[in-house]
Coordinates of C-alpha atoms in Angstrom, one line a residue:
M221 CA -11.1 -3.2 -11.0
T222 CA -13.5 -5.1 -12.9
K223 CA -16.4 -7.7 -12.1
K224 CA -14.5 -10.8 -13.1
Y225 CA -11.5 -9.6 -11.0
S226 CA -13.4 -8.7 -8.0
M227 CA -14.6 -11.9 -7.8
L228 CA -11.2 -13.3 -8.1
A229 CA -10.1 -11.7 -5.7
L230 CA -13.0 -12.9 -3.1
G231 CA -12.2 -16.4 -4.5
L232 CA -16.2 -16.3 -4.9
I233 CA -18.2 -18.4 -7.7
V234 CA -21.3 -16.5 -7.2
A235 CA -23.9 -15.2 -9.7
L236 CA -24.6 -11.6 -8.4
P237 CA -27.0 -9.4 -10.6
A238 CA -25.1 -8.0 -13.9
A239 CA -25.9 -4.1 -12.5
L240 CA -26.3 -2.3 -9.6
S241 CA -29.4 -0.9 -10.6
S242 CA -31.0 -4.6 -10.2
V243 CA -30.3 -4.1 -6.4
S244 CA -33.2 -2.8 -4.2
A245 CA -32.2 -0.7 -1.5
F246 CA -35.3 -1.5 0.4
A247 CA -34.6 -5.1 0.4
L248 CA -31.3 -4.4 2.0
E249 CA -30.5 -5.1 5.9
A250 CA -29.1 -2.0 7.6
V251 CA -25.3 -2.5 8.6
T252 CA -22.7 -0.4 10.0
L253 CA -19.3 -1.6 9.1
R254 CA -16.5 -0.7 11.3
L255 CA -13.1 0.5 9.6
A256 CA -10.5 1.6 11.4
H257 CA -6.8 2.7 9.8
N258 CA -3.9 4.7 11.3
L259 CA -3.6 7.4 8.6
D260 CA -4.6 11.7 9.3
P261 CA -7.8 12.4 8.1
S262 CA -5.9 14.5 5.4
H263 CA -3.8 11.2 3.9
V264 CA -5.1 10.5 -0.2
V265 CA -6.6 7.3 1.6
A266 CA -8.2 8.3 4.6
Q267 CA -10.3 10.9 1.8
T268 CA -10.8 8.1 -0.4
L269 CA -12.1 5.8 2.4
D270 CA -14.2 8.9 3.7
K271 CA -15.9 9.2 0.0
M272 CA -16.0 5.3 -0.4
A273 CA -18.5 5.8 3.0
A274 CA -20.3 8.2 1.1
D275 CA -20.7 6.3 -1.6
M276 CA -21.8 3.1 -0.4
K277 CA -24.7 4.8 1.9
E278 CA -26.2 6.8 -1.2
L279 CA -25.7 3.4 -3.6
S280 CA -27.4 1.5 -0.6
G281 CA -30.2 4.1 0.4
G282 CA -28.7 4.8 3.9
K283 CA -28.9 0.9 4.7
M284 CA -25.1 0.3 4.5
K285 CA -22.8 2.8 6.2
L286 CA -19.0 2.9 7.2
R287 CA -18.1 4.0 10.4
I288 CA -14.4 4.8 10.5
Y289 CA -11.9 5.3 13.0
P290 CA -9.0 7.3 11.6
G291 CA -5.3 8.2 13.2
G292 CA -4.7 5.0 15.0
Q293 CA -7.2 5.0 17.5
M294 CA -7.5 1.4 17.3
G295 CA -3.8 0.9 17.0
G296 CA -1.3 0.2 13.7
P297 CA -1.8 -1.8 11.0
R298 CA -0.6 -4.7 12.7
E299 CA -3.0 -4.6 15.3
T300 CA -6.2 -3.7 13.2
L301 CA -5.6 -6.4 11.1
E302 CA -5.1 -9.1 14.2
M303 CA -8.6 -7.5 15.2
L304 CA -10.1 -8.5 11.9
Q305 CA -8.8 -12.2 12.6
Q306 CA -10.3 -12.1 16.1
G307 CA -13.7 -10.6 14.5
A308 CA -13.2 -7.2 16.8
L309 CA -13.0 -5.4 13.7
D310 CA -14.6 -5.3 10.2
M311 CA -12.3 -3.5 7.8
T312 CA -8.8 -1.7 8.0
K313 CA -6.2 -0.3 5.6
G314 CA -2.9 -2.0 5.2
S315 CA 0.0 -1.9 3.2
A316 CA 1.5 -4.9 1.4
S317 CA 4.7 -4.7 3.7
E318 CA 2.4 -4.7 6.6
M319 CA 0.4 -7.7 5.4
E320 CA 3.7 -9.7 4.4
A321 CA 3.6 -10.9 8.2
F322 CA 0.5 -12.5 7.8
E323 CA 1.2 -14.0 4.0
S324 CA 4.4 -13.8 2.5
A325 CA 3.6 -13.6 -0.9
F326 CA 3.2 -9.9 -0.6
S327 CA 7.2 -10.0 0.0
V328 CA 7.5 -9.4 -3.9
F329 CA 6.8 -5.8 -3.6
S330 CA 9.4 -5.4 -0.9
M331 CA 11.8 -6.5 -4.1
P332 CA 13.7 -3.3 -5.3
Y333 CA 13.6 -2.1 -8.8
L334 CA 10.6 -5.2 -9.7
F335 CA 8.7 -2.4 -11.3
R336 CA 10.1 -0.9 -14.5
S337 CA 7.0 2.1 -14.3
Q338 CA 4.3 3.1 -12.9
E339 CA 2.2 2.0 -15.5
H340 CA 3.7 -1.7 -15.2
F341 CA 2.9 -1.4 -11.6
N342 CA -0.4 -0.6 -12.1
Q343 CA -0.6 -3.2 -14.6
V344 CA 0.0 -5.8 -12.0
L345 CA -1.9 -4.5 -9.0
F346 CA -5.2 -4.2 -10.8
G347 CA -4.6 -7.2 -13.4
E348 CA -4.8 -10.8 -12.7
I349 CA -1.7 -11.2 -10.8
G350 CA -2.7 -8.5 -8.2
R351 CA -6.3 -10.1 -7.6
E352 CA -4.5 -13.6 -7.4
L353 CA -2.6 -12.2 -4.8
M354 CA -5.4 -10.9 -3.1
Q355 CA -7.0 -13.9 -2.3
L356 CA -4.9 -15.7 -0.5
P357 CA -5.2 -14.4 2.8
K358 CA -9.1 -15.2 3.0
E359 CA -8.1 -18.5 5.0
K360 CA -6.4 -16.8 7.3
G361 CA -8.9 -14.4 8.6
F362 CA -9.0 -11.6 6.2
L363 CA -9.0 -10.7 2.3
P364 CA -8.2 -7.5 0.6
I365 CA -11.1 -5.8 -1.8
A366 CA -9.5 -2.9 -3.0
G367 CA -5.8 -1.6 -3.8
Y368 CA -4.4 1.7 -4.0
V369 CA -1.5 3.3 -5.3
A370 CA 1.3 4.0 -2.8
G371 CA 3.7 5.8 -5.1
E372 CA 7.7 5.2 -5.5
R373 CA 9.6 5.3 -2.4
S374 CA 13.1 7.0 -2.5
F375 CA 15.7 7.9 0.4
Y376 CA 15.5 10.8 2.1
A377 CA 18.6 12.4 4.5
G378 CA 20.1 14.8 6.0
K379 CA 22.8 14.8 3.1
P380 CA 22.2 13.4 -0.6
I381 CA 22.0 9.8 -1.4
Q382 CA 22.9 9.4 -5.2
S383 CA 25.2 5.8 -4.8
P384 CA 25.6 3.2 -2.4
A385 CA 28.4 4.6 -1.1
D386 CA 26.6 7.4 0.1
M387 CA 24.9 5.3 2.6
K388 CA 27.8 3.5 4.2
G389 CA 27.2 3.8 7.9
M390 CA 23.7 5.3 7.8
K391 CA 20.9 4.4 10.1
I392 CA 17.7 4.4 7.6
R393 CA 14.3 3.7 9.0
V394 CA 12.2 1.1 7.4
V395 CA 8.9 -0.7 7.3
S396 CA 10.8 -3.8 8.9
T397 CA 10.6 -6.9 6.2
P398 CA 13.5 -9.3 5.8
T399 CA 13.8 -7.8 2.3
T400 CA 13.7 -3.8 3.1
N401 CA 16.0 -4.7 5.9
K402 CA 18.7 -6.8 3.3
M403 CA 18.3 -3.9 1.0
I404 CA 19.5 -1.4 3.7
E405 CA 22.5 -3.6 4.9
L406 CA 23.4 -4.4 1.0
L407 CA 23.8 -1.0 0.7
G408 CA 25.8 -0.3 3.6
G409 CA 23.4 1.1 6.0
S410 CA 21.7 0.0 9.3
P411 CA 18.1 -0.6 9.0
A412 CA 16.0 1.0 12.0
P413 CA 12.5 -0.5 12.4
I414 CA 10.7 2.4 14.3
S415 CA 7.3 3.4 14.4
F416 CA 6.6 6.3 11.4
G417 CA 4.7 8.3 14.1
E418 CA 8.9 8.5 15.6
V419 CA 10.5 9.4 12.3
Y420 CA 10.5 13.2 12.6
T421 CA 11.8 13.1 16.2
A422 CA 14.5 10.5 15.3
L423 CA 15.6 12.4 12.3
Q424 CA 15.8 15.7 14.6
Q425 CA 17.8 14.0 17.3
G426 CA 20.1 11.8 15.1
V427 CA 18.9 8.9 16.3
I428 CA 18.6 7.9 12.5
D429 CA 20.3 9.7 9.6
G430 CA 17.5 8.8 6.9
A431 CA 14.2 7.3 5.8
E432 CA 12.6 6.3 2.5
N433 CA 9.1 6.9 1.8
N434 CA 7.0 8.8 -1.1
E435 CA 6.7 12.3 -1.9
P436 CA 3.4 13.1 0.0
S437 CA 4.6 10.9 2.8
Y438 CA 8.0 13.0 3.2
Y439 CA 6.1 16.4 2.9
Q440 CA 3.0 15.8 5.1
T441 CA 4.7 14.4 7.9
R442 CA 6.8 17.0 7.6
H443 CA 10.2 15.5 7.3
V444 CA 11.2 17.5 5.1
E445 CA 11.9 20.2 7.7
V446 CA 14.5 17.6 9.3
A447 CA 15.9 15.8 6.4
K448 CA 16.2 18.7 3.4
H449 CA 17.6 16.1 0.4
Y450 CA 15.3 13.7 -1.5
S451 CA 17.3 11.2 -3.6
E452 CA 14.7 10.0 -6.4
D453 CA 16.3 6.6 -6.3
R454 CA 12.6 4.6 -6.4
H455 CA 13.4 1.5 -5.5
T456 CA 10.1 0.1 -4.3
S457 CA 6.3 0.4 -5.2
V458 CA 4.7 -0.6 -2.5
P459 CA 0.7 -0.9 -2.6
D460 CA -2.1 0.1 0.2
Y461 CA -4.9 -2.4 0.4
L462 CA -8.6 -1.7 2.1
V463 CA -8.9 -4.9 3.4
I464 CA -12.5 -6.8 5.1
A465 CA -12.4 -9.8 7.8
T466 CA -13.3 -13.1 6.4
Q467 CA -15.9 -13.5 8.5
T468 CA -17.6 -9.9 8.2
W469 CA -17.8 -10.6 4.5
E470 CA -19.0 -14.3 4.7
A471 CA -22.3 -12.7 7.2
L472 CA -23.2 -10.1 4.2
S473 CA -25.9 -10.9 1.8
E474 CA -25.0 -11.1 -2.0
E475 CA -26.8 -7.6 -2.3
Q476 CA -24.8 -6.0 0.3
R477 CA -21.8 -7.8 -0.8
E478 CA -22.4 -6.5 -4.6
I479 CA -22.8 -2.7 -3.3
L480 CA -19.0 -3.1 -1.2
M481 CA -17.6 -4.2 -4.0
K482 CA -19.1 -1.7 -6.4
T483 CA -17.8 0.9 -3.7
A484 CA -14.6 -0.6 -3.7
E485 CA -14.3 -0.4 -7.4
M486 CA -15.2 2.9 -7.4
S487 CA -12.3 3.8 -4.7
E488 CA -9.4 2.6 -6.9
K489 CA -10.2 5.0 -9.5
F490 CA -10.8 8.0 -7.0
E491 CA -7.5 7.2 -5.0
Q492 CA -5.4 7.2 -8.7
V493 CA -6.8 10.6 -9.5
L494 CA -6.3 11.9 -5.9
W495 CA -2.8 10.7 -5.8
E496 CA -1.6 11.9 -8.8
K497 CA -2.7 15.5 -7.7
E498 CA -1.3 14.8 -4.4
V499 CA 2.5 13.6 -5.3
A500 CA 2.7 16.7 -7.6
N501 CA 1.5 19.1 -4.8
S502 CA 3.8 17.3 -2.2
R503 CA 6.6 17.9 -4.6
K504 CA 6.0 21.6 -5.1
K505 CA 5.7 22.1 -1.5
A506 CA 8.5 20.2 -0.4
A507 CA 10.7 22.2 -2.7
E508 CA 9.2 25.5 -1.3
S509 CA 10.0 24.4 2.3
G510 CA 13.9 24.1 1.2
A511 CA 14.0 20.0 0.0
T512 CA 16.3 19.6 -2.9
F513 CA 15.5 16.7 -5.4
Y514 CA 18.0 14.5 -6.6
K515 CA 17.9 12.6 -10.2
V516 CA 20.0 9.1 -9.3
D517 CA 21.3 6.8 -11.9
K518 CA 20.0 3.2 -10.6
T519 CA 22.4 1.0 -12.0
A520 CA 25.0 1.1 -9.2
F521 CA 21.9 0.1 -6.9
R522 CA 20.6 -2.2 -8.8
E523 CA 23.8 -4.5 -9.0
A524 CA 24.2 -3.7 -5.1
L525 CA 21.0 -5.3 -4.7
Q526 CA 21.1 -8.3 -6.9
P527 CA 21.9 -10.6 -3.9
I528 CA 18.2 -10.4 -2.8
Y529 CA 17.1 -11.9 -6.4
D530 CA 19.5 -14.2 -6.1
D531 CA 18.1 -15.2 -2.3
A532 CA 14.8 -15.3 -4.1
K533 CA 15.6 -17.6 -6.9
K534 CA 15.7 -20.8 -3.3
D535 CA 11.9 -20.0 -2.5
P536 CA 10.6 -21.0 -6.0
K537 CA 7.0 -20.2 -4.9
K538 CA 8.2 -16.8 -4.1
Y539 CA 10.1 -16.5 -7.8
S540 CA 7.5 -17.8 -9.7
W541 CA 5.4 -14.7 -8.5
I542 CA 8.8 -12.6 -9.4
E543 CA 8.9 -14.1 -13.0
R544 CA 5.4 -13.2 -13.9
I545 CA 5.3 -9.7 -12.8
E546 CA 8.8 -9.1 -14.9
A547 CA 6.7 -11.0 -17.4
V548 CA 4.0 -8.0 -17.4
G549 CA 6.8 -5.4 -17.8
K550 CA 8.4 -6.9 -20.9

């Protein structure tokens, strides 16, 4: 993330020093920022945040610290985002889907088959469009300061899903948003908005027939044990965000903000490298655990989901984001 886009993301017009070396750690006031997330410590983003905490401590000469509460100790993303709004927490991790309830523009990441490739997605997330999106929630009590790739989401179940016809009557767990619920319905299934921690048992007991997520989540949660068929339809790419409370940001000095943004930028780059390695490792381990991966012709899926784009055209504000994103990929 460039300094230019860092400032765009925060909606600030400030003249920060050009180089981090211009900040004297001795001039900094000590501050400890409380960060809560719902991830297992082994998750790529959790490891990234641990690395960011170490970087922040080092670059600030020990004056700036992150106190991290992992594993949902303070609740799920909805709860922690609300805590940011209330001033009860400084930072959290939230996906674009989870932030959609607070800022509707993030719903563009739930649009199926919007991104043509990982490169297209990265150009949006780390480019001008992504940074503009990151400005939007500021007046609502929080704002993202870093974006993290989270792969492409695909369906997995107790049987292969290689066409919309295969999904008829299936109960599929989703992160419940109007767009994702509509997607499952158009494909012939029923959306099941159960919590992520309940998915394994729900699959095991037949409460749901399948779910959708990226490869690391599929393997690390052991869903591979109860849903052996992973169909690579790659319908959405939904990023994670590192989010800070607006009032926490405004209470920081310019020097503290600069160090925070420098370590946020470093964390974005670190996470991308870690994610690529984790996807490859998770696919290998899942296959060793008995999973079968299926290549899927996306044509029928795209055609079945066209009504979502037809509906989006009725909302000029939302559709303008979609058109800009599509233009980047052409």
